[in-house]
CSV table of C-alpha atoms and ligand atoms in Angstrom, one decimal:
chain,number,residue,atom,x,y,z
A,1,MET,CA,0.0,0.0,0.0
A,2,THR,CA,1.3,3.5,-0.8
A,3,ALA,CA,1.6,5.9,2.1
A,4,ALA,CA,-0.7,9.0,1.9
A,5,SER,CA,2.2,11.3,2.8
A,6,PHE,CA,5.9,11.2,3.6
A,7,SER,CA,7.9,13.0,6.3
A,8,ALA,CA,10.9,15.1,5.5
A,9,VAL,CA,13.3,14.2,8.3
A,10,ASP,CA,16.6,15.9,9.2
A,11,PRO,CA,19.1,13.0,9.4
A,12,SER,CA,21.3,15.0,11.8
A,13,THR,CA,18.6,15.0,14.5
A,14,GLY,CA,16.0,12.5,13.3
A,15,HIS,CA,13.3,15.2,13.6
A,16,GLN,CA,10.6,15.7,11.0
A,17,PHE,CA,10.6,19.3,9.7
A,18,SER,CA,8.1,19.0,6.9
A,19,GLU,CA,5.9,16.6,5.0
A,20,PHE,CA,4.7,16.1,1.4
A,21,PRO,CA,2.0,14.0,-0.2
A,22,ALA,CA,2.4,10.6,-1.9
A,23,THR,CA,1.2,11.1,-5.5
A,24,SER,CA,-1.3,8.4,-6.3
A,25,PRO,CA,-1.1,6.5,-9.7
A,26,ALA,CA,-4.3,8.3,-10.7
A,27,GLU,CA,-2.5,11.7,-10.1
A,28,VAL,CA,0.6,10.5,-11.9
A,29,ALA,CA,-1.7,9.8,-14.9
A,30,GLU,CA,-3.2,13.3,-14.5
A,31,TYR,CA,0.3,14.9,-14.6
A,32,VAL,CA,1.3,13.0,-17.7
A,33,GLU,CA,-2.0,13.9,-19.5
A,34,ASP,CA,-1.6,17.5,-18.4
A,35,ALA,CA,1.9,17.5,-19.8
A,36,ARG,CA,0.6,16.1,-23.1
A,37,ARG,CA,-2.1,18.8,-23.2
A,38,ALA,CA,0.5,21.5,-22.5
A,39,LEU,CA,2.7,20.3,-25.4
A,40,ALA,CA,-0.2,20.3,-27.8
A,41,GLU,CA,-1.6,23.7,-26.7
A,42,GLU,CA,1.3,25.9,-25.8
A,43,GLN,CA,2.3,27.2,-29.2
A,44,ASP,CA,4.6,30.0,-27.8
A,45,TRP,CA,6.7,27.3,-26.0
A,46,ARG,CA,7.8,26.0,-29.4
A,47,THR,CA,10.0,29.2,-29.8
A,48,PRO,CA,13.5,28.6,-28.3
A,49,LEU,CA,13.7,32.2,-27.1
A,50,VAL,CA,10.5,31.9,-25.1
A,51,ARG,CA,11.9,28.8,-23.3
A,52,ALA,CA,15.3,30.4,-22.8
A,53,GLY,CA,13.5,33.4,-21.1
A,54,ALA,CA,11.6,31.2,-18.8
A,55,LEU,CA,14.7,29.3,-17.8
A,56,LEU,CA,16.6,32.5,-17.1
A,57,ARG,CA,13.7,33.8,-14.9
A,58,MET,CA,13.8,30.4,-13.1
A,59,ALA,CA,17.5,31.0,-12.5
A,60,ARG,CA,16.7,34.4,-10.9
A,61,GLY,CA,13.9,32.8,-8.9
A,62,VAL,CA,16.4,30.2,-7.5
A,63,GLU,CA,18.9,33.0,-6.8
A,64,GLU,CA,16.3,34.9,-4.8
A,65,GLN,CA,15.5,31.9,-2.7
A,66,ALA,CA,19.1,30.6,-2.5
A,67,GLU,CA,19.5,30.8,1.2
A,68,LYS,CA,16.2,29.1,2.0
A,69,LEU,CA,16.9,26.4,-0.7
A,70,ALA,CA,20.3,25.7,0.7
A,71,GLU,CA,18.9,25.4,4.3
A,72,PHE,CA,16.2,23.0,3.2
A,73,GLU,CA,18.7,20.9,1.2
A,74,THR,CA,21.0,20.6,4.3
A,75,ARG,CA,18.1,19.7,6.6
A,76,ASP,CA,16.7,17.2,4.1
A,77,THR,CA,19.9,15.4,3.2
A,78,GLY,CA,22.3,16.2,6.1
A,79,LYS,CA,24.9,17.6,3.8
A,80,PRO,CA,27.2,20.5,5.1
A,81,LEU,CA,25.7,23.9,4.4
A,82,SER,CA,28.4,25.1,2.1
A,83,GLN,CA,27.9,22.0,-0.1
A,84,ALA,CA,24.2,22.7,-0.2
A,85,LYS,CA,25.0,26.3,-1.2
A,86,ALA,CA,27.2,25.0,-4.0
A,87,ASP,CA,24.3,22.8,-5.1
A,88,VAL,CA,22.1,25.9,-5.4
A,89,GLN,CA,24.8,27.7,-7.4
A,90,ALA,CA,25.0,24.6,-9.7
A,91,THR,CA,21.2,24.7,-10.1
A,92,ILE,CA,21.4,28.3,-11.3
A,93,ARG,CA,24.2,27.4,-13.7
A,94,TYR,CA,22.2,24.6,-15.2
A,95,LEU,CA,19.3,26.9,-15.8
A,96,GLU,CA,21.5,29.6,-17.3
A,97,TYR,CA,23.6,27.2,-19.4
A,98,TYR,CA,20.6,25.6,-21.1
A,99,ALA,CA,18.9,29.0,-21.5
A,100,GLY,CA,22.0,30.1,-23.3
A,101,SER,CA,22.7,27.1,-25.4
A,102,ILE,CA,19.2,26.1,-26.7
A,103,GLU,CA,19.4,28.5,-29.6
A,104,ARG,CA,22.5,26.7,-30.8
A,105,LEU,CA,20.9,23.3,-31.1
A,106,GLU,CA,20.9,23.5,-34.9
A,107,GLY,CA,20.2,21.0,-37.7
A,108,ARG,CA,22.4,20.3,-40.7
A,109,GLN,CA,21.9,20.7,-44.4
A,110,ILE,CA,23.0,17.6,-46.4
A,111,PRO,CA,24.2,18.3,-49.9
A,112,LEU,CA,22.4,16.1,-52.5
A,113,GLY,CA,22.9,18.2,-55.7
A,114,PRO,CA,20.5,20.5,-57.5
A,115,ASP,CA,17.5,18.2,-57.5
A,116,ALA,CA,16.8,18.0,-53.8
A,117,LEU,CA,17.1,19.9,-50.5
A,118,ASP,CA,17.8,17.9,-47.4
A,119,TYR,CA,18.0,19.1,-43.9
A,120,THR,CA,17.7,17.9,-40.3
A,121,VAL,CA,15.9,19.4,-37.3
A,122,ARG,CA,16.2,18.4,-33.7
A,123,GLU,CA,12.8,17.7,-32.2
A,124,PRO,CA,11.8,17.1,-28.5
A,125,TRP,CA,10.7,13.6,-27.5
A,126,GLY,CA,7.5,14.9,-25.9
A,127,VAL,CA,6.8,13.9,-22.2
A,128,CYS,CA,10.0,13.1,-20.3
A,129,ALA,CA,9.7,11.2,-17.1
A,130,GLN,CA,12.7,11.8,-14.8
A,131,ILE,CA,13.4,9.7,-11.7
A,132,ILE,CA,16.1,11.0,-9.4
A,133,PRO,CA,17.8,9.9,-6.1
A,134,TRP,CA,18.1,11.7,-2.8
A,135,ASN,CA,21.8,12.7,-2.7
A,136,TYR,CA,21.6,16.0,-4.8
A,137,PRO,CA,17.8,16.5,-5.1
A,138,LEU,CA,17.8,20.1,-6.2
A,139,GLN,CA,20.9,20.0,-8.4
A,140,VAL,CA,20.0,16.7,-10.1
A,141,ALA,CA,16.4,18.0,-10.6
A,142,ALA,CA,17.8,21.0,-12.5
A,143,ARG,CA,20.4,18.9,-14.3
A,144,CYS,CA,17.6,16.7,-15.7
A,145,ALA,CA,14.8,19.2,-16.1
A,146,ALA,CA,16.6,22.2,-17.5
A,147,PRO,CA,18.0,20.6,-20.8
A,148,ALA,CA,14.7,18.7,-21.3
A,149,LEU,CA,12.6,21.9,-21.0
A,150,ALA,CA,15.1,23.8,-23.1
A,151,ALA,CA,14.8,21.2,-25.9
A,152,GLY,CA,11.0,21.7,-25.8
A,153,ASN,CA,9.8,18.7,-23.8
A,154,ALA,CA,7.4,18.6,-20.9
A,155,VAL,CA,8.8,17.0,-17.7
A,156,VAL,CA,7.3,14.9,-15.0
A,157,LEU,CA,10.0,14.5,-12.3
A,158,LYS,CA,9.9,12.0,-9.5
A,159,PRO,CA,12.3,12.8,-6.7
A,160,SER,CA,13.3,10.3,-3.9
A,161,GLU,CA,10.9,9.8,-1.0
A,162,LEU,CA,13.9,10.7,1.2
A,163,ALA,CA,14.4,14.2,-0.3
A,164,SER,CA,11.7,15.9,-2.2
A,165,ILE,CA,11.4,19.4,-0.6
A,166,THR,CA,13.7,21.3,-3.0
A,167,PRO,CA,12.5,19.7,-6.2
A,168,LEU,CA,8.9,20.7,-5.2
A,169,ARG,CA,10.1,24.3,-4.7
A,170,LEU,CA,11.9,24.2,-8.1
A,171,ALA,CA,8.6,23.3,-9.8
A,172,GLN,CA,6.9,26.2,-7.9
A,173,ILE,CA,9.7,28.6,-9.1
A,174,ALA,CA,9.2,27.3,-12.6
A,175,TYR,CA,5.6,28.3,-12.7
A,176,GLU,CA,6.3,31.7,-11.1
A,177,ALA,CA,8.9,32.2,-13.9
A,178,GLY,CA,6.3,31.6,-16.6
A,179,VAL,CA,6.9,28.0,-17.5
A,180,PRO,CA,3.4,27.1,-18.8
A,181,GLN,CA,1.1,25.1,-16.6
A,182,GLY,CA,1.6,21.3,-17.2
A,183,MET,CA,5.1,21.7,-18.6
A,184,PHE,CA,6.9,20.8,-15.3
A,185,HIS,CA,5.2,18.5,-12.7
A,186,VAL,CA,6.8,17.0,-9.7
A,187,ALA,CA,5.3,13.7,-8.6
A,188,THR,CA,6.3,12.7,-5.0
A,189,GLY,CA,6.4,9.3,-3.6
A,190,ASP,CA,8.4,6.1,-3.5
A,191,GLY,CA,9.3,3.4,-6.0
A,192,SER,CA,5.6,2.7,-6.7
A,193,THR,CA,5.1,6.2,-7.9
A,194,GLY,CA,8.2,6.0,-10.1
A,195,ASP,CA,6.9,2.7,-11.5
A,196,ALA,CA,3.5,4.1,-12.3
A,197,LEU,CA,5.2,7.0,-14.1
A,198,VAL,CA,7.5,4.9,-16.1
A,199,ARG,CA,4.8,2.6,-17.2
A,200,HIS,CA,2.3,5.3,-18.2
A,201,PRO,CA,1.7,5.1,-22.0
A,202,GLY,CA,1.8,8.9,-22.3
A,203,VAL,CA,5.5,9.0,-21.4
A,204,ASP,CA,7.9,9.3,-24.4
A,205,HIS,CA,11.3,9.3,-22.8
A,206,VAL,CA,12.7,8.3,-19.4
A,207,THR,CA,15.7,9.4,-17.4
A,208,PHE,CA,16.7,7.4,-14.4
A,209,VAL,CA,19.3,8.5,-11.9
A,210,GLY,CA,19.9,6.1,-9.1
A,211,SER,CA,21.2,2.7,-8.3
A,212,ALA,CA,22.1,0.0,-10.9
A,213,ALA,CA,19.6,-2.5,-9.4
A,214,THR,CA,16.6,-0.1,-9.7
A,215,GLY,CA,17.9,1.2,-13.0
A,216,ALA,CA,17.8,-2.3,-14.5
A,217,LYS,CA,14.1,-2.7,-13.4
A,218,VAL,CA,13.2,0.7,-14.9
A,219,ALA,CA,15.1,-0.1,-18.1
A,220,GLU,CA,13.2,-3.3,-18.4
A,221,ALA,CA,9.8,-1.5,-18.1
A,222,CYS,CA,11.0,0.9,-20.7
A,223,ALA,CA,12.1,-1.9,-23.1
A,224,ARG,CA,8.6,-3.4,-22.9
A,225,ARG,CA,7.1,-0.1,-24.3
A,226,LEU,CA,10.2,0.6,-26.5
A,227,VAL,CA,10.7,3.9,-24.7
A,228,PRO,CA,14.2,5.4,-24.8
A,229,ILE,CA,16.0,5.7,-21.5
A,230,GLU,CA,19.1,7.5,-20.1
A,231,LEU,CA,20.6,5.6,-17.2
A,232,GLU,CA,22.9,7.5,-14.8
A,233,LEU,CA,23.8,5.0,-12.2
A,234,GLY,CA,26.4,4.4,-9.5
A,235,GLY,CA,30.2,4.2,-9.5
A,236,LYS,CA,33.3,3.0,-7.8
A,237,SER,CA,35.6,5.7,-9.2
A,238,PRO,CA,39.4,5.4,-8.8
A,239,ASN,CA,42.1,8.0,-8.2
A,240,LEU,CA,45.3,6.7,-9.7
A,241,VAL,CA,48.4,8.2,-8.0
A,242,PHE,CA,51.7,7.7,-9.8
A,243,GLU,CA,55.1,8.0,-8.1
A,244,ASP,CA,55.7,11.5,-9.7
A,245,ALA,CA,52.4,13.0,-8.5
A,246,ASP,CA,52.2,16.3,-6.7
A,247,LEU,CA,50.9,14.9,-3.4
A,248,ASP,CA,50.2,18.3,-1.9
A,249,LYS,CA,47.6,18.8,-4.6
A,250,ALA,CA,46.5,15.2,-4.8
A,251,ILE,CA,45.8,14.4,-1.1
A,252,PRO,CA,43.2,17.2,-0.4
A,253,ALA,CA,41.5,16.5,-3.7
A,254,ILE,CA,41.3,12.7,-3.0
A,255,VAL,CA,40.0,13.4,0.6
A,256,ASN,CA,37.4,15.8,-0.7
A,257,GLY,CA,36.6,13.6,-3.6
A,258,LEU,CA,35.5,10.9,-1.2
A,259,LEU,CA,34.0,12.9,1.7
A,260,GLN,CA,31.8,15.3,-0.3
A,261,ASN,CA,28.2,14.6,0.8
A,262,ALA,CA,29.6,11.9,3.2
A,263,GLY,CA,30.6,9.7,0.3
A,264,GLN,CA,27.1,9.6,-1.0
A,265,SER,CA,27.9,10.8,-4.5
A,266,CYS,CA,27.7,8.6,-7.6
A,267,SER,CA,31.1,10.0,-8.6
A,268,ALA,CA,32.8,9.7,-5.2
A,269,GLY,CA,36.4,8.8,-5.6
A,270,SER,CA,36.0,5.7,-3.5
A,271,ARG,CA,39.1,3.8,-4.7
A,272,LEU,CA,42.7,5.0,-4.2
A,273,LEU,CA,45.2,3.3,-6.4
A,274,VAL,CA,48.8,4.2,-5.6
A,275,GLU,CA,52.2,3.3,-7.2
A,276,LYS,CA,53.7,0.9,-4.6
A,277,THR,CA,56.8,3.1,-3.9
A,278,ARG,CA,54.6,5.7,-2.4
A,279,PHE,CA,51.7,3.6,-1.1
A,280,GLU,CA,52.6,3.9,2.6
A,281,GLU,CA,53.2,7.6,2.4
A,282,VAL,CA,50.0,8.4,0.6
A,283,THR,CA,47.8,6.2,2.8
A,284,ALA,CA,49.4,7.7,6.0
A,285,ARG,CA,48.7,11.2,4.8
A,286,VAL,CA,45.1,10.3,3.8
A,287,GLY,CA,44.6,8.6,7.1
A,288,ALA,CA,45.8,11.7,9.0
A,289,ALA,CA,43.5,13.9,6.9
A,290,PHE,CA,40.6,11.6,7.7
A,291,LYS,CA,41.3,11.9,11.5
A,292,ALA,CA,41.3,15.7,11.3
A,293,VAL,CA,37.8,15.8,9.7
A,294,LYS,CA,35.2,17.9,11.5
A,295,ILE,CA,32.0,15.9,11.9
A,296,ALA,CA,28.8,17.6,12.9
A,297,PRO,CA,25.2,18.3,11.7
A,298,GLY,CA,25.0,19.9,8.3
A,299,VAL,CA,23.8,23.3,9.5
A,300,GLU,CA,27.1,23.7,11.4
A,301,ASP,CA,28.9,23.4,8.1
A,302,PRO,CA,31.3,20.6,9.0
A,303,ASP,CA,33.5,18.6,6.6
A,304,LEU,CA,31.3,15.6,7.1
A,305,GLY,CA,27.6,15.4,8.0
A,306,PRO,CA,25.5,12.3,8.8
A,307,LEU,CA,24.5,9.6,6.3
A,308,ILE,CA,20.9,10.0,5.0
A,309,SER,CA,19.3,7.0,6.7
A,310,GLU,CA,19.6,4.0,8.9
A,311,ARG,CA,19.6,1.8,5.8
A,312,GLN,CA,22.5,3.6,4.3
A,313,LEU,CA,24.5,3.4,7.5
A,314,GLU,CA,23.8,-0.3,7.9
A,315,ARG,CA,24.9,-0.9,4.3
A,316,ALA,CA,28.3,0.9,5.0
A,317,THR,CA,28.9,-0.8,8.3
A,318,SER,CA,28.1,-4.2,7.1
A,319,MET,CA,30.3,-3.8,4.1
A,320,LEU,CA,33.2,-2.8,6.4
A,321,GLU,CA,32.5,-5.8,8.6
A,322,HIS,CA,32.6,-8.1,5.6
A,323,ALA,CA,35.9,-6.6,4.5
A,324,ARG,CA,37.4,-7.0,8.0
A,325,ALA,CA,36.2,-10.6,8.1
A,326,GLY,CA,37.9,-11.2,4.7
A,327,GLY,CA,41.3,-10.0,6.0
A,328,ALA,CA,41.2,-6.3,5.1
A,329,ARG,CA,42.5,-3.6,7.6
A,330,VAL,CA,40.0,-0.9,8.4
A,331,LEU,CA,41.1,2.4,10.0
A,332,GLY,CA,38.1,4.5,11.3
A,333,GLY,CA,34.5,3.8,10.4
A,334,GLU,CA,33.2,4.2,13.9
A,335,THR,CA,29.6,5.4,14.1
A,336,ASN,CA,27.4,7.6,16.3
A,337,ASP,CA,23.7,7.8,15.3
A,338,LEU,CA,23.8,8.4,11.6
A,339,PHE,CA,27.3,9.9,11.7
A,340,MET,CA,30.3,7.8,10.6
A,341,ASN,CA,34.0,8.5,10.8
A,342,PRO,CA,35.8,8.2,7.4
A,343,ALA,CA,37.2,4.7,7.0
A,344,LEU,CA,40.4,3.8,5.1
A,345,VAL,CA,40.5,0.2,4.0
A,346,THR,CA,43.8,-1.5,3.1
A,347,ARG,CA,45.0,-5.1,2.5
A,348,VAL,CA,42.2,-5.4,0.0
A,349,LYS,CA,41.9,-8.1,-2.6
A,350,LEU,CA,40.4,-7.2,-6.0
A,351,ASP,CA,37.6,-9.9,-5.6
A,352,MET,CA,36.4,-8.4,-2.4
A,353,GLU,CA,33.0,-6.7,-2.4
A,354,ILE,CA,34.5,-3.6,-0.8
A,355,PHE,CA,36.8,-3.2,-3.7
A,356,HIS,CA,34.3,-3.5,-6.5
A,357,GLU,CA,30.9,-2.5,-5.1
A,358,GLU,CA,29.6,1.0,-4.3
A,359,VAL,CA,29.4,1.6,-0.6
A,360,PHE,CA,27.8,5.1,-0.8
A,361,GLY,CA,29.4,6.3,2.5
A,362,PRO,CA,32.8,7.8,3.7
A,363,VAL,CA,34.7,4.6,2.9
A,364,LEU,CA,38.0,4.6,0.8
A,365,VAL,CA,39.7,1.4,-0.3
A,366,ALA,CA,43.4,1.8,-1.1
A,367,VAL,CA,45.4,-0.6,-3.3
A,368,PRO,CA,49.0,-0.5,-4.5
A,369,PHE,CA,49.9,-1.0,-8.1
A,370,GLU,CA,53.2,-2.0,-9.8
A,371,ASP,CA,53.4,0.1,-13.0
A,372,GLU,CA,51.2,1.9,-15.5
A,373,ARG,CA,49.8,-1.2,-17.1
A,374,HIS,CA,48.9,-2.7,-13.8
A,375,ALA,CA,47.3,0.6,-12.6
A,376,VAL,CA,44.9,0.6,-15.6
A,377,GLN,CA,44.1,-3.1,-15.0
A,378,VAL,CA,43.3,-2.4,-11.3
A,379,ALA,CA,41.3,0.7,-12.2
A,380,ASN,CA,39.2,-1.4,-14.6
A,381,ALA,CA,38.6,-4.3,-12.2
A,382,THR,CA,35.1,-3.2,-11.4
A,383,ALA,CA,31.9,-3.3,-13.5
A,384,TYR,CA,31.4,0.4,-12.9
A,385,GLY,CA,32.9,3.2,-15.1
A,386,LEU,CA,31.8,6.6,-14.1
A,387,VAL,CA,34.8,8.9,-13.2
A,388,ALA,CA,38.6,8.5,-12.8
A,389,GLY,CA,41.4,10.8,-11.5
A,390,VAL,CA,44.9,10.5,-12.8
A,391,TRP,CA,47.7,12.1,-10.8
A,392,THR,CA,51.1,12.4,-12.6
A,393,ARG,CA,53.5,15.0,-14.0
A,394,ASP,CA,54.2,12.9,-17.1
A,395,LEU,CA,51.8,14.3,-19.7
A,396,ALA,CA,52.1,11.4,-22.1
A,397,ARG,CA,51.3,8.9,-19.4
A,398,ALA,CA,48.3,11.0,-18.3
A,399,HIS,CA,46.8,10.8,-21.8
A,400,ARG,CA,47.6,7.0,-22.1
A,401,VAL,CA,45.9,6.3,-18.8
A,402,ALA,CA,43.0,8.6,-19.6
A,403,SER,CA,42.5,6.5,-22.8
A,404,GLY,CA,42.9,3.2,-21.0
A,405,VAL,CA,40.6,3.6,-18.0
A,406,ARG,CA,37.0,2.7,-18.4
A,407,ALA,CA,35.1,5.8,-17.3
A,408,GLY,CA,32.8,8.4,-18.8
A,409,GLN,CA,34.8,11.3,-17.3
A,410,VAL,CA,38.5,11.5,-16.6
A,411,PHE,CA,40.3,14.2,-14.6
A,412,VAL,CA,44.1,14.7,-14.9
A,413,ASN,CA,45.7,16.2,-11.8
A,414,GLY,CA,42.3,17.0,-10.3
A,415,PHE,CA,39.1,15.2,-9.3
A,416,GLY,CA,35.7,16.8,-9.7
A,417,VAL,CA,32.8,15.1,-7.9
A,418,GLY,CA,30.0,15.6,-10.3
A,419,GLY,CA,32.2,17.5,-12.7
A,420,GLY,CA,31.1,20.8,-14.3
A,421,VAL,CA,27.8,21.9,-15.7
A,422,GLU,CA,29.3,22.1,-19.2
A,423,LEU,CA,31.1,18.7,-19.2
A,424,PRO,CA,29.3,15.7,-20.6
A,425,PHE,CA,28.7,13.2,-17.7
A,426,GLY,CA,27.6,9.6,-17.6
A,427,GLY,CA,28.8,6.1,-17.2
A,428,MET,CA,30.2,3.1,-19.0
A,429,GLY,CA,29.4,-0.5,-18.0
A,430,ARG,CA,27.3,-0.7,-14.8
A,431,SER,CA,27.4,3.1,-14.4
A,432,GLY,CA,24.8,3.4,-17.1
A,433,TYR,CA,24.5,4.8,-20.6
A,434,GLY,CA,23.6,8.1,-22.2
A,435,ARG,CA,25.1,11.5,-21.3
A,436,GLY,CA,23.8,14.3,-19.2
A,437,LYS,CA,25.2,17.8,-18.7
A,438,GLY,CA,26.7,20.0,-21.4
A,439,ILE,CA,25.5,20.1,-25.0
A,440,ASP,CA,25.2,16.3,-24.8
A,441,ALA,CA,22.1,16.6,-22.6
A,442,LEU,CA,20.4,18.8,-25.3
A,443,LEU,CA,21.1,16.0,-27.8
A,444,ALA,CA,19.8,13.4,-25.4
A,445,TYR,CA,16.5,15.3,-24.9
A,446,SER,CA,15.9,15.7,-28.6
A,447,GLN,CA,15.9,13.5,-31.7
A,448,THR,CA,16.8,14.1,-35.3
A,449,LYS,CA,14.2,14.5,-38.0
A,450,ASN,CA,15.4,14.4,-41.6
A,451,VAL,CA,13.5,16.4,-44.2
A,452,TRP,CA,14.0,15.8,-48.0
A,453,VAL,CA,12.4,18.2,-50.5
A,454,ALA,CA,12.3,17.7,-54.3
A,455,LEU,CA,13.5,20.8,-56.1
A,456,ASN,CA,13.1,19.5,-59.7
A,457,GLY,CA,9.4,20.4,-60.0
B,1,NAD,P1,17.5,4.1,-5.9
B,1,NAD,O1,17.8,3.4,-7.1
B,1,NAD,O2,17.1,3.4,-4.7
B,1,NAD,O3,16.3,5.1,-6.1
B,1,NAD,C1,16.4,6.1,-7.1
B,1,NAD,C2,15.0,6.6,-7.5
B,1,NAD,O4,14.2,5.5,-8.0
B,1,NAD,C3,14.1,7.1,-6.3
B,1,NAD,O5,13.4,8.2,-6.6
B,1,NAD,C4,13.2,5.9,-6.0
B,1,NAD,O6,12.0,6.2,-5.4
B,1,NAD,C5,12.9,5.4,-7.4
B,1,NAD,N1,12.5,4.0,-7.6
B,1,NAD,C6,12.7,3.0,-6.7
B,1,NAD,N2,12.2,1.8,-7.3
B,1,NAD,C7,11.6,2.2,-8.5
B,1,NAD,C8,10.9,1.5,-9.5
B,1,NAD,N3,10.7,0.2,-9.4
B,1,NAD,N4,10.5,2.1,-10.6
B,1,NAD,C9,10.7,3.5,-10.7
B,1,NAD,N5,11.4,4.2,-9.8
B,1,NAD,C10,11.8,3.6,-8.7
B,1,NAD,O7,18.7,5.0,-5.6
B,1,NAD,P2,19.0,6.0,-4.3
B,1,NAD,O8,19.3,5.1,-3.1
B,1,NAD,O9,17.9,7.0,-4.2
B,1,NAD,O10,20.3,6.8,-4.8
B,1,NAD,C11,21.6,6.2,-4.7
B,1,NAD,C12,22.1,5.7,-6.0
B,1,NAD,O11,22.0,6.8,-7.0
B,1,NAD,C13,23.5,5.4,-6.0
B,1,NAD,O12,23.8,4.2,-6.6
B,1,NAD,C14,24.2,6.5,-6.7
B,1,NAD,O13,25.4,6.2,-7.2
B,1,NAD,C15,23.2,6.8,-7.7
B,1,NAD,N6,23.4,8.2,-8.3
B,1,NAD,C16,23.8,8.3,-9.6
B,1,NAD,C17,24.0,9.6,-10.2
B,1,NAD,C18,24.6,9.7,-11.6
B,1,NAD,O14,24.4,10.8,-12.2
B,1,NAD,N7,25.2,8.8,-12.2
B,1,NAD,C19,23.8,10.7,-9.4
B,1,NAD,C20,23.3,10.6,-8.1
B,1,NAD,C21,23.1,9.3,-7.6
């Protein structure tokens, strides 16, 4: 049975601070039908400049409410306040970026000689269903909705039952900014709401951001109706540190690359692979940095807030327990309510779950490698392929490794959790398929139509 409403709970305190309704399957159907109606009726919305204007006004609306949105995000997810503020800034950037780039989504003219004119246009899919997780609710809502709306689609977005407050506010801001009624709905609820949405015959395109297990189910439902899907799933992303790396730059980036949002980021750098000559030094420095981390409720803006839920904490602690039982050495990882000290796991074998499975908590596994070839081999020894960081002063090696690692996004001498708004982002292997962000997202939310015209009378 579906709950009639959900509580918004602050994981730092366990207190409920708000609630929101569970959208019933009948209401999901109403949203999808309303979206179809809006697409059919809103003629002005077909003009890119009109959509760009609405997205820019949305950006200003988010800016005006920035402080409140960041506070809600922190309370809902537990993340440190400065990280929630950065999420709000990223949200503004998505809206501005897609407002600015939609006019450049152009077609091509294909030369066929004097007897015919041939050209292509990019057309929207129609109604886009977007299902997103709880870790970056506002930012990921904007990342999905902004390019879809820019490309001329209508959106029905389903945030996670664990974090729906800021996506709901984003929809409100959209209407205040002049996005036509019906063009952007938010359906709140759990997996059953997501399932009803994905299976609705009025949905033309699906984006799923979440775990690989749920992604596979959603993809199966889409396959039955032959509906295209973008899958942005989890990761087990490595940082590869070579002997010649600048450790003063690498260590803070590696620590932050794991601890941002308490390790609950799809692109968290959760594997540390170090050339064996510097393994002890690097792990000692990372271990010391972990010990110095300030842990507190998100509103106090610490380095590390709580995990989102009991379930998430239990997953992290049981994976650590498993690793210990298998012979790994675990430093840290102690818990207090939903707070968890960062854990550094060494003496790890490549077939251990902790090495190849996503924990989604502040847990870093460290493994030494012999040489460049071995480094790439170890990096690719998981089914995931989302992000990788390469740390070396040898430019040629950096490019070789970037080419060899299986990842949708590679950073050289840096590591960007979530990357930039402009950079195509998505996975290989178990991390999914399709690309979000950047111009790639505009391509993903539109399809090519080819038009051939006879010119010979
Ligand atoms: P999840 O897969 O449990 O849930 C994701 C969403 O799917 C939620 O909104 C949930 O209610 C919905 N859902 C659940 N069952 C469904 C069903 N049968 N049909 C339709 N929808 C359903 O993931 P989560 O725990 O919310 O998030 C954590 C996961 O998300 C991690 O694996 C993380 O790596 C991934 N993630 C990926 C990215 C990316 O861009 N690659 C970004 C953020 C998070």
